[in-house]
PDB file of C-alpha atoms in Angstrom:
ATOM      1  CA  MET A   1      15.520 -16.069 -18.267  1.00  0.00           C
ATOM      2  CA  LEU A   2      13.800 -12.920 -16.961  1.00  0.00           C
ATOM      3  CA  LYS A   3      10.575 -13.189 -19.541  1.00  0.00           C
ATOM      4  CA  ARG A   4      10.424 -16.622 -17.964  1.00  0.00           C
ATOM      5  CA  THR A   5      10.714 -15.350 -14.431  1.00  0.00           C
ATOM      6  CA  LEU A   6       7.597 -12.702 -15.212  1.00  0.00           C
ATOM      7  CA  ALA A   7       5.641 -15.227 -16.818  1.00  0.00           C
ATOM      8  CA  ALA A   8       5.840 -17.286 -13.694  1.00  0.00           C
ATOM      9  CA  VAL A   9       5.297 -14.735 -11.307  1.00  0.00           C
ATOM     10  CA  ALA A  10       2.767 -12.459 -13.436  1.00  0.00           C
ATOM     11  CA  GLY A  11      -0.297 -13.522 -11.161  1.00  0.00           C
ATOM     12  CA  LEU A  12       1.607 -11.932  -8.063  1.00  0.00           C
ATOM     13  CA  ALA A  13       1.314  -8.642  -9.653  1.00  0.00           C
ATOM     14  CA  VAL A  14       0.859  -6.309  -6.341  1.00  0.00           C
ATOM     15  CA  SER A  15      -2.602  -5.037  -6.386  1.00  0.00           C
ATOM     16  CA  LEU A  16      -2.646  -2.713  -3.167  1.00  0.00           C
ATOM     17  CA  THR A  17      -6.077  -1.995  -2.251  1.00  0.00           C
ATOM     18  CA  ILE A  18      -7.821   0.104   0.702  1.00  0.00           C
ATOM     19  CA  VAL A  19     -11.379   1.006   1.120  1.00  0.00           C
ATOM     20  CA  THR A  20     -12.104   4.602   0.902  1.00  0.00           C
ATOM     21  CA  SER A  21     -14.731   6.854  -0.408  1.00  0.00           C
ATOM     22  CA  HIS A  22     -12.204   9.747  -2.103  1.00  0.00           C
ATOM     23  CA  ALA A  23     -10.353   6.830  -4.180  1.00  0.00           C
ATOM     24  CA  ALA A  24     -11.843   6.956  -7.307  1.00  0.00           C
ATOM     25  CA  GLU A  25      -8.691   5.947  -9.238  1.00  0.00           C
ATOM     26  CA  THR A  26      -5.707   3.828  -9.375  1.00  0.00           C
ATOM     27  CA  LEU A  27      -2.342   5.019  -9.031  1.00  0.00           C
ATOM     28  CA  ARG A  28      -0.803   2.672 -11.940  1.00  0.00           C
ATOM     29  CA  VAL A  29       3.095   1.983 -11.012  1.00  0.00           C
ATOM     30  CA  SER A  30       5.892  -0.230 -12.605  1.00  0.00           C
ATOM     31  CA  ALA A  31       9.767  -0.082 -12.361  1.00  0.00           C
ATOM     32  CA  ILE A  32      12.167  -1.078 -14.737  1.00  0.00           C
ATOM     33  CA  PRO A  33      13.099  -4.683 -14.643  1.00  0.00           C
ATOM     34  CA  ASP A  34      16.855  -4.263 -13.493  1.00  0.00           C
ATOM     35  CA  GLU A  35      16.120  -7.543 -10.699  1.00  0.00           C
ATOM     36  CA  ALA A  36      14.009 -10.143 -10.828  1.00  0.00           C
ATOM     37  CA  PRO A  37      10.167  -9.390 -10.979  1.00  0.00           C
ATOM     38  CA  THR A  38       9.761 -10.999  -7.724  1.00  0.00           C
ATOM     39  CA  GLU A  39      11.898  -9.164  -6.013  1.00  0.00           C
ATOM     40  CA  LEU A  40      11.142  -5.706  -7.577  1.00  0.00           C
ATOM     41  CA  ILE A  41       7.369  -6.779  -6.172  1.00  0.00           C
ATOM     42  CA  ARG A  42       9.072  -7.761  -2.663  1.00  0.00           C
ATOM     43  CA  LYS A  43      10.532  -4.257  -2.339  1.00  0.00           C
ATOM     44  CA  PHE A  44       7.731  -2.273  -3.679  1.00  0.00           C
ATOM     45  CA  LYS A  45       4.874  -3.716  -1.482  1.00  0.00           C
ATOM     46  CA  PRO A  46       5.415  -1.535   1.819  1.00  0.00           C
ATOM     47  CA  LEU A  47       6.102   1.349  -0.564  1.00  0.00           C
ATOM     48  CA  GLY A  48       2.996   1.047  -2.477  1.00  0.00           C
ATOM     49  CA  GLU A  49       0.830   0.376   1.254  1.00  0.00           C
ATOM     50  CA  TYR A  50       2.253   3.687   2.610  1.00  0.00           C
ATOM     51  CA  LEU A  51       1.519   5.308  -0.856  1.00  0.00           C
ATOM     52  CA  GLU A  52      -2.201   4.470  -0.462  1.00  0.00           C
ATOM     53  CA  GLN A  53      -2.496   5.254   3.082  1.00  0.00           C
ATOM     54  CA  GLN A  54      -0.821   8.586   1.944  1.00  0.00           C
ATOM     55  CA  LEU A  55      -2.998   9.381  -1.286  1.00  0.00           C
ATOM     56  CA  GLY A  56      -6.206   7.740  -0.005  1.00  0.00           C
ATOM     57  CA  MET A  57      -6.201   5.732  -3.227  1.00  0.00           C
ATOM     58  CA  PRO A  58      -5.754   2.224  -4.375  1.00  0.00           C
ATOM     59  CA  VAL A  59      -1.893   1.398  -5.649  1.00  0.00           C
ATOM     60  CA  ASN A  60      -1.528  -1.308  -8.367  1.00  0.00           C
ATOM     61  CA  PHE A  61       2.223  -2.396  -9.038  1.00  0.00           C
ATOM     62  CA  THR A  62       2.660  -4.281 -12.455  1.00  0.00           C
ATOM     63  CA  PRO A  63       6.048  -5.568 -13.340  1.00  0.00           C
ATOM     64  CA  VAL A  64       7.225  -5.459 -16.969  1.00  0.00           C
ATOM     65  CA  SER A  65       9.157  -7.460 -19.062  1.00  0.00           C
ATOM     66  CA  ASP A  66      11.937  -4.898 -20.602  1.00  0.00           C
ATOM     67  CA  TYR A  67      12.932  -1.203 -20.005  1.00  0.00           C
ATOM     68  CA  ALA A  68      11.264  -0.095 -23.470  1.00  0.00           C
ATOM     69  CA  ALA A  69       8.156  -1.529 -21.893  1.00  0.00           C
ATOM     70  CA  VAL A  70       8.136   1.064 -19.238  1.00  0.00           C
ATOM     71  CA  VAL A  71       9.038   3.694 -21.556  1.00  0.00           C
ATOM     72  CA  GLU A  72       6.039   3.128 -24.047  1.00  0.00           C
ATOM     73  CA  SER A  73       3.623   2.574 -21.241  1.00  0.00           C
ATOM     74  CA  LEU A  74       4.482   6.272 -19.301  1.00  0.00           C
ATOM     75  CA  ALA A  75       4.306   7.728 -22.879  1.00  0.00           C
ATOM     76  CA  SER A  76       0.820   6.103 -23.805  1.00  0.00           C
ATOM     77  CA  ASP A  77      -0.710   6.999 -20.141  1.00  0.00           C
ATOM     78  CA  ARG A  78      -0.932   3.450 -19.291  1.00  0.00           C
ATOM     79  CA  LEU A  79       1.266   4.252 -16.064  1.00  0.00           C
ATOM     80  CA  ASP A  80       1.225   7.105 -13.959  1.00  0.00           C
ATOM     81  CA  LEU A  81       4.481   6.903 -12.135  1.00  0.00           C
ATOM     82  CA  ALA A  82       7.817   4.817 -12.631  1.00  0.00           C
ATOM     83  CA  TRP A  83      10.785   3.949 -10.814  1.00  0.00           C
ATOM     84  CA  LEU A  84      13.700   4.691 -13.874  1.00  0.00           C
ATOM     85  CA  GLY A  85      17.078   4.964 -14.441  1.00  0.00           C
ATOM     86  CA  GLY A  86      18.656   8.075 -15.619  1.00  0.00           C
ATOM     87  CA  PHE A  87      19.102   7.091 -19.444  1.00  0.00           C
ATOM     88  CA  THR A  88      15.175   5.296 -18.970  1.00  0.00           C
ATOM     89  CA  PHE A  89      14.186   8.664 -17.960  1.00  0.00           C
ATOM     90  CA  VAL A  90      16.258  10.876 -20.803  1.00  0.00           C
ATOM     91  CA  GLN A  91      14.409   8.602 -23.342  1.00  0.00           C
ATOM     92  CA  THR A  92      11.108   8.845 -21.846  1.00  0.00           C
ATOM     93  CA  ARG A  93      11.340  12.493 -21.087  1.00  0.00           C
ATOM     94  CA  LEU A  94      12.180  12.564 -24.537  1.00  0.00           C
ATOM     95  CA  LYS A  95       9.093  10.569 -26.181  1.00  0.00           C
ATOM     96  CA  THR A  96       7.090  12.691 -24.220  1.00  0.00           C
ATOM     97  CA  GLY A  97       7.997  16.007 -23.832  1.00  0.00           C
ATOM     98  CA  ASP A  98       6.766  16.520 -20.642  1.00  0.00           C
ATOM     99  CA  ALA A  99       7.681  13.200 -17.950  1.00  0.00           C
ATOM    100  CA  ILE A 100       8.357  15.080 -14.344  1.00  0.00           C
ATOM    101  CA  PRO A 101      10.972  13.217 -12.293  1.00  0.00           C
ATOM    102  CA  LEU A 102       9.962  14.058  -8.769  1.00  0.00           C
ATOM    103  CA  VAL A 103      12.466  12.208  -6.173  1.00  0.00           C
ATOM    104  CA  GLN A 104      15.533  10.733  -6.267  1.00  0.00           C
ATOM    105  CA  ARG A 105      17.638   8.741  -3.484  1.00  0.00           C
ATOM    106  CA  GLU A 106      20.057  10.790  -1.640  1.00  0.00           C
ATOM    107  CA  GLN A 107      22.520   8.435  -3.106  1.00  0.00           C
ATOM    108  CA  ASP A 108      21.325   8.920  -6.564  1.00  0.00           C
ATOM    109  CA  GLU A 109      22.981  12.034  -6.580  1.00  0.00           C
ATOM    110  CA  GLN A 110      26.293  10.414  -6.462  1.00  0.00           C
ATOM    111  CA  PHE A 111      25.681   6.939  -8.143  1.00  0.00           C
ATOM    112  CA  THR A 112      28.487   4.484  -9.334  1.00  0.00           C
ATOM    113  CA  SER A 113      29.114   1.270 -11.015  1.00  0.00           C
ATOM    114  CA  LYS A 114      31.142  -1.558  -9.639  1.00  0.00           C
ATOM    115  CA  PHE A 115      33.258  -3.884 -12.337  1.00  0.00           C
ATOM    116  CA  ILE A 116      33.301  -7.175 -10.514  1.00  0.00           C
ATOM    117  CA  THR A 117      35.667 -10.361 -11.553  1.00  0.00           C
ATOM    118  CA  ALA A 118      36.107 -14.153 -10.682  1.00  0.00           C
ATOM    119  CA  ASP A 119      39.396 -14.082 -12.022  1.00  0.00           C
ATOM    120  CA  PRO A 120      42.387 -14.341  -9.942  1.00  0.00           C
ATOM    121  CA  ASP A 121      44.180 -13.007 -12.376  1.00  0.00           C
ATOM    122  CA  VAL A 122      42.826  -9.632 -13.068  1.00  0.00           C
ATOM    123  CA  GLN A 123      43.899  -6.646 -10.704  1.00  0.00           C
ATOM    124  CA  SER A 124      42.428  -4.081 -13.109  1.00  0.00           C
ATOM    125  CA  LEU A 125      40.072  -3.015 -16.184  1.00  0.00           C
ATOM    126  CA  GLN A 126      43.143  -3.277 -18.378  1.00  0.00           C
ATOM    127  CA  ASP A 127      43.919  -7.111 -17.537  1.00  0.00           C
ATOM    128  CA  LEU A 128      40.323  -7.930 -19.031  1.00  0.00           C
ATOM    129  CA  LYS A 129      41.704  -7.442 -22.388  1.00  0.00           C
ATOM    130  CA  GLY A 130      40.548 -10.661 -24.561  1.00  0.00           C
ATOM    131  CA  LYS A 131      38.249 -11.737 -21.837  1.00  0.00           C
ATOM    132  CA  THR A 132      34.499 -12.150 -21.947  1.00  0.00           C
ATOM    133  CA  PHE A 133      32.510  -9.028 -20.457  1.00  0.00           C
ATOM    134  CA  ALA A 134      28.542  -8.723 -19.258  1.00  0.00           C
ATOM    135  CA  PHE A 135      26.924  -5.524 -18.787  1.00  0.00           C
ATOM    136  CA  GLY A 136      23.023  -5.825 -17.532  1.00  0.00           C
ATOM    137  CA  SER A 137      20.554  -4.617 -20.077  1.00  0.00           C
ATOM    138  CA  VAL A 138      21.490  -2.500 -23.229  1.00  0.00           C
ATOM    139  CA  SER A 139      19.180  -0.016 -21.618  1.00  0.00           C
ATOM    140  CA  SER A 140      20.648   0.536 -18.377  1.00  0.00           C
ATOM    141  CA  THR A 141      22.321   3.852 -17.085  1.00  0.00           C
ATOM    142  CA  SER A 142      24.458   1.863 -14.506  1.00  0.00           C
ATOM    143  CA  GLY A 143      24.583  -1.577 -15.886  1.00  0.00           C
ATOM    144  CA  SER A 144      25.465  -0.571 -19.456  1.00  0.00           C
ATOM    145  CA  LEU A 145      25.334   3.385 -20.539  1.00  0.00           C
ATOM    146  CA  MET A 146      27.872   4.876 -17.658  1.00  0.00           C
ATOM    147  CA  PRO A 147      30.350   1.980 -17.336  1.00  0.00           C
ATOM    148  CA  ARG A 148      30.427   1.776 -21.171  1.00  0.00           C
ATOM    149  CA  TYR A 149      30.960   6.081 -21.213  1.00  0.00           C
ATOM    150  CA  PHE A 150      33.521   5.928 -18.775  1.00  0.00           C
ATOM    151  CA  MET A 151      35.510   2.897 -20.146  1.00  0.00           C
ATOM    152  CA  ILE A 152      35.679   4.686 -23.729  1.00  0.00           C
ATOM    153  CA  LYS A 153      36.673   7.686 -22.218  1.00  0.00           C
ATOM    154  CA  ASP A 154      39.498   6.002 -20.884  1.00  0.00           C
ATOM    155  CA  GLY A 155      40.422   4.171 -24.125  1.00  0.00           C
ATOM    156  CA  ILE A 156      38.559   1.332 -23.870  1.00  0.00           C
ATOM    157  CA  GLN A 157      36.678   0.349 -26.739  1.00  0.00           C
ATOM    158  CA  PRO A 158      34.469  -2.556 -25.182  1.00  0.00           C
ATOM    159  CA  GLU A 159      33.849  -3.984 -28.866  1.00  0.00           C
ATOM    160  CA  GLN A 160      37.631  -4.073 -29.826  1.00  0.00           C
ATOM    161  CA  PHE A 161      38.689  -4.486 -26.425  1.00  0.00           C
ATOM    162  CA  PHE A 162      37.078  -7.792 -24.906  1.00  0.00           C
ATOM    163  CA  LYS A 163      36.751 -11.159 -26.474  1.00  0.00           C
ATOM    164  CA  ARG A 164      33.082 -11.114 -26.354  1.00  0.00           C
ATOM    165  CA  ILE A 165      30.461  -9.139 -24.781  1.00  0.00           C
ATOM    166  CA  ALA A 166      26.692 -10.176 -23.087  1.00  0.00           C
ATOM    167  CA  TYR A 167      24.119  -8.773 -21.951  1.00  0.00           C
ATOM    168  CA  SER A 168      22.764 -10.467 -18.943  1.00  0.00           C
ATOM    169  CA  GLY A 169      19.404  -8.537 -18.396  1.00  0.00           C
ATOM    170  CA  ALA A 170      19.589  -7.398 -14.929  1.00  0.00           C
ATOM    171  CA  HIS A 171      22.107  -7.042 -12.347  1.00  0.00           C
ATOM    172  CA  ASP A 172      21.713  -9.541 -10.277  1.00  0.00           C
ATOM    173  CA  ALA A 173      22.175 -11.747 -13.169  1.00  0.00           C
ATOM    174  CA  THR A 174      25.550 -10.121 -14.193  1.00  0.00           C
ATOM    175  CA  ALA A 175      27.155 -11.075 -10.483  1.00  0.00           C
ATOM    176  CA  ALA A 176      25.491 -14.483 -11.237  1.00  0.00           C
ATOM    177  CA  TRP A 177      27.357 -14.906 -14.676  1.00  0.00           C
ATOM    178  CA  VAL A 178      30.278 -13.353 -13.184  1.00  0.00           C
ATOM    179  CA  GLU A 179      30.206 -15.884 -10.288  1.00  0.00           C
ATOM    180  CA  ALA A 180      29.507 -19.006 -12.154  1.00  0.00           C
ATOM    181  CA  GLY A 181      32.064 -18.299 -15.080  1.00  0.00           C
ATOM    182  CA  LYS A 182      29.817 -17.053 -17.787  1.00  0.00           C
ATOM    183  CA  ALA A 183      31.840 -14.220 -17.831  1.00  0.00           C
ATOM    184  CA  ASP A 184      35.464 -13.636 -16.913  1.00  0.00           C
ATOM    185  CA  ALA A 185      33.981 -10.190 -15.833  1.00  0.00           C
ATOM    186  CA  GLY A 186      30.820  -7.423 -15.432  1.00  0.00           C
ATOM    187  CA  VAL A 187      29.663  -4.692 -14.413  1.00  0.00           C
ATOM    188  CA  LEU A 188      26.350  -3.854 -12.050  1.00  0.00           C
ATOM    189  CA  ASN A 189      25.359  -1.061 -10.279  1.00  0.00           C
ATOM    190  CA  ALA A 190      26.740  -0.184  -6.767  1.00  0.00           C
ATOM    191  CA  SER A 191      23.685  -0.681  -4.823  1.00  0.00           C
ATOM    192  CA  VAL A 192      22.592  -3.851  -5.808  1.00  0.00           C
ATOM    193  CA  TRP A 193      26.156  -5.471  -5.609  1.00  0.00           C
ATOM    194  CA  ASP A 194      26.322  -3.900  -2.086  1.00  0.00           C
ATOM    195  CA  LYS A 195      22.398  -5.474  -1.530  1.00  0.00           C
ATOM    196  CA  LEU A 196      23.702  -8.442  -3.077  1.00  0.00           C
ATOM    197  CA  VAL A 197      27.117  -8.633  -0.722  1.00  0.00           C
ATOM    198  CA  ALA A 198      25.159  -7.766   2.274  1.00  0.00           C
ATOM    199  CA  ALA A 199      22.357 -10.871   1.988  1.00  0.00           C
ATOM    200  CA  GLY A 200      25.179 -13.031   0.934  1.00  0.00           C
ATOM    201  CA  LYS A 201      23.968 -14.114  -2.241  1.00  0.00           C
ATOM    202  CA  VAL A 202      27.134 -13.180  -3.770  1.00  0.00           C
ATOM    203  CA  ASP A 203      30.569 -15.529  -2.735  1.00  0.00           C
ATOM    204  CA  THR A 204      33.023 -12.431  -2.102  1.00  0.00           C
ATOM    205  CA  ASP A 205      36.045 -15.411  -1.360  1.00  0.00           C
ATOM    206  CA  LYS A 206      35.486 -15.554  -5.321  1.00  0.00           C
ATOM    207  CA  VAL A 207      34.282 -12.532  -6.912  1.00  0.00           C
ATOM    208  CA  ARG A 208      35.435  -9.160  -6.118  1.00  0.00           C
ATOM    209  CA  VAL A 209      35.236  -5.254  -7.416  1.00  0.00           C
ATOM    210  CA  ILE A 210      37.950  -4.328  -9.823  1.00  0.00           C
ATOM    211  CA  SER A 211      37.258  -0.779 -10.297  1.00  0.00           C
ATOM    212  CA  THR A 212      34.529   1.577  -9.684  1.00  0.00           C
ATOM    213  CA  THR A 213      32.969   4.627 -11.999  1.00  0.00           C
ATOM    214  CA  PRO A 214      32.915   8.193 -11.095  1.00  0.00           C
ATOM    215  CA  PRO A 215      29.486   9.200 -10.019  1.00  0.00           C
ATOM    216  CA  TYR A 216      26.493  10.246 -12.148  1.00  0.00           C
ATOM    217  CA  TYR A 217      23.353  10.662 -11.360  1.00  0.00           C
ATOM    218  CA  ASP A 218      21.173   7.764 -11.718  1.00  0.00           C
ATOM    219  CA  TYR A 219      17.521   6.322 -10.756  1.00  0.00           C
ATOM    220  CA  ASN A 220      14.062   8.552 -10.032  1.00  0.00           C
ATOM    221  CA  TRP A 221      10.288   8.150  -9.568  1.00  0.00           C
ATOM    222  CA  THR A 222       8.823   9.569 -12.558  1.00  0.00           C
ATOM    223  CA  VAL A 223       5.220  10.958 -13.346  1.00  0.00           C
ATOM    224  CA  ARG A 224       3.380  11.312 -16.637  1.00  0.00           C
ATOM    225  CA  GLY A 225       3.188  14.954 -17.561  1.00  0.00           C
ATOM    226  CA  ASN A 226      -0.840  14.849 -17.867  1.00  0.00           C
ATOM    227  CA  LEU A 227      -1.250  13.176 -14.555  1.00  0.00           C
ATOM    228  CA  ASP A 228      -3.171  15.699 -12.247  1.00  0.00           C
ATOM    229  CA  PRO A 229      -1.082  18.223 -10.579  1.00  0.00           C
ATOM    230  CA  ALA A 230      -2.505  18.134  -7.093  1.00  0.00           C
ATOM    231  CA  LEU A 231      -1.820  14.563  -7.095  1.00  0.00           C
ATOM    232  CA  VAL A 232       1.675  14.879  -8.192  1.00  0.00           C
ATOM    233  CA  GLU A 233       2.280  17.099  -4.960  1.00  0.00           C
ATOM    234  CA  LYS A 234       0.717  14.550  -2.994  1.00  0.00           C
ATOM    235  CA  ILE A 235       3.243  11.840  -4.378  1.00  0.00           C
ATOM    236  CA  LYS A 236       5.937  13.917  -4.202  1.00  0.00           C
ATOM    237  CA  ALA A 237       5.347  14.649  -0.553  1.00  0.00           C
ATOM    238  CA  ALA A 238       4.851  11.586   0.379  1.00  0.00           C
ATOM    239  CA  PHE A 239       8.101  10.479  -0.435  1.00  0.00           C
ATOM    240  CA  LEU A 240       9.849  13.477   1.265  1.00  0.00           C
ATOM    241  CA  ALA A 241       8.234  12.805   4.662  1.00  0.00           C
ATOM    242  CA  LEU A 242       9.667   9.134   4.257  1.00  0.00           C
ATOM    243  CA  ASP A 243      11.565   9.753   7.502  1.00  0.00           C
ATOM    244  CA  PRO A 244      14.360   7.040   8.357  1.00  0.00           C
ATOM    245  CA  ALA A 245      13.800   7.998  12.369  1.00  0.00           C
ATOM    246  CA  ASN A 246      10.373   6.387  12.077  1.00  0.00           C
ATOM    247  CA  PRO A 247      10.800   2.496  12.146  1.00  0.00           C
ATOM    248  CA  GLU A 248       7.889   1.994   9.749  1.00  0.00           C
ATOM    249  CA  HIS A 249       9.447   4.712   7.291  1.00  0.00           C
ATOM    250  CA  LYS A 250      13.094   3.013   8.070  1.00  0.00           C
ATOM    251  CA  ALA A 251      12.043  -0.394   6.681  1.00  0.00           C
ATOM    252  CA  ILE A 252      10.519   0.950   3.493  1.00  0.00           C
ATOM    253  CA  LEU A 253      13.761   3.103   2.948  1.00  0.00           C
ATOM    254  CA  ASP A 254      15.723   0.292   3.339  1.00  0.00           C
ATOM    255  CA  LEU A 255      13.887  -2.118   0.960  1.00  0.00           C
ATOM    256  CA  GLN A 256      14.416   0.777  -1.922  1.00  0.00           C
ATOM    257  CA  ALA A 257      18.302   0.913  -0.673  1.00  0.00           C
ATOM    258  CA  ALA A 258      17.613   4.613   0.338  1.00  0.00           C
ATOM    259  CA  SER A 259      18.912   6.711   3.125  1.00  0.00           C
ATOM    260  CA  ARG A 260      15.910   9.626   2.428  1.00  0.00           C
ATOM    261  CA  PHE A 261      14.677  10.386  -0.784  1.00  0.00           C
ATOM    262  CA  ILE A 262      14.938  14.314  -1.998  1.00  0.00           C
ATOM    263  CA  GLU A 263      13.545  16.172  -5.103  1.00  0.00           C
ATOM    264  CA  THR A 264      14.917  16.410  -8.233  1.00  0.00           C
ATOM    265  CA  LYS A 265      14.875  17.943 -11.794  1.00  0.00           C
ATOM    266  CA  PRO A 266      15.473  17.089 -15.568  1.00  0.00           C
ATOM    267  CA  GLU A 267      18.684  19.138 -15.368  1.00  0.00           C
ATOM    268  CA  ASN A 268      20.206  16.707 -13.328  1.00  0.00           C
ATOM    269  CA  TYR A 269      20.051  14.233 -16.199  1.00  0.00           C
ATOM    270  CA  GLU A 270      21.603  16.235 -18.852  1.00  0.00           C
ATOM    271  CA  GLY A 271      24.971  14.477 -17.970  1.00  0.00           C
ATOM    272  CA  ILE A 272      23.478  11.157 -19.151  1.00  0.00           C
ATOM    273  CA  GLU A 273      21.798  12.602 -21.994  1.00  0.00           C
ATOM    274  CA  GLU A 274      25.151  13.501 -22.973  1.00  0.00           C
ATOM    275  CA  ALA A 275      26.726  10.045 -22.502  1.00  0.00           C
ATOM    276  CA  ALA A 276      23.932   8.321 -24.475  1.00  0.00           C
ATOM    277  CA  ARG A 277      24.171  10.544 -27.395  1.00  0.00           C
ATOM    278  CA  ALA A 278      28.535   9.829 -27.377  1.00  0.00           C
ATOM    279  CA  ALA A 279      27.589   6.276 -27.555  1.00  0.00           C
ATOM    280  CA  GLY A 280      25.042   6.236 -30.011  1.00  0.00           C
ATOM    281  CA  LEU A 281      22.250   5.366 -28.253  1.00  0.00           C
ATOM    282  CA  LEU A 282      20.168   9.021 -28.945  1.00  0.00           C
ATOM    283  CA  LYS A 283      19.291  10.440 -32.326  1.00  0.00           C
TER     284      LYS A 283
END
């Protein structure tokens, strides 16, 4: 579904350019496809225009088909900046050795995942024994890795506990699957769940949250390690300058589901790496 959607919007890749004598290069940007490509493009457009103004150079956003493509593109210098989940950052850092996590949303210091169901008989995770369950992408921090890690810590081995496990590919798809009865329950990141509820895109009379994970570090904006250091600092400064008291900035932050952006560092993601190794996802 995601790849078909991507193909349908391939011509919609956001290319944001301004005329300036100093814009000799283009900042190449992408994001993990944890939502539909059309949604990722919509969310990025005002941010891209802001970055162009702040950096004095063109900014080009291109959606990709899967999580691995973002990692590979950063590692091969085909991307300069990418929105990554915690696990995708760990993969990128291990693959490149020098990828730099610049900023994260304030709430990414204390991120959570929501377990949801439309089954009226289910009141807790233990009630899901023998039922069907949907994760997001295999590479998703909040849609797979961390919820799985916390379930295992609580004595739930997903492959033995559930009747069947499936991967929807994206957080919004997981919510749709649960609402449609394609899975008895699922897990998605708290930010997307809140956004779907606020937009009326999920029937909360039918689908409800039954559990929330403990907090963990998650998303960040990462640059490739060999990007011009002066440009890296300008990008960081642009994100940190976004002020929720400024109406134009507030609109950008709202689309990013961010109260504001703060600095981050590789050490913040050591817990994600530990969880990935415990789950056998890193060798």
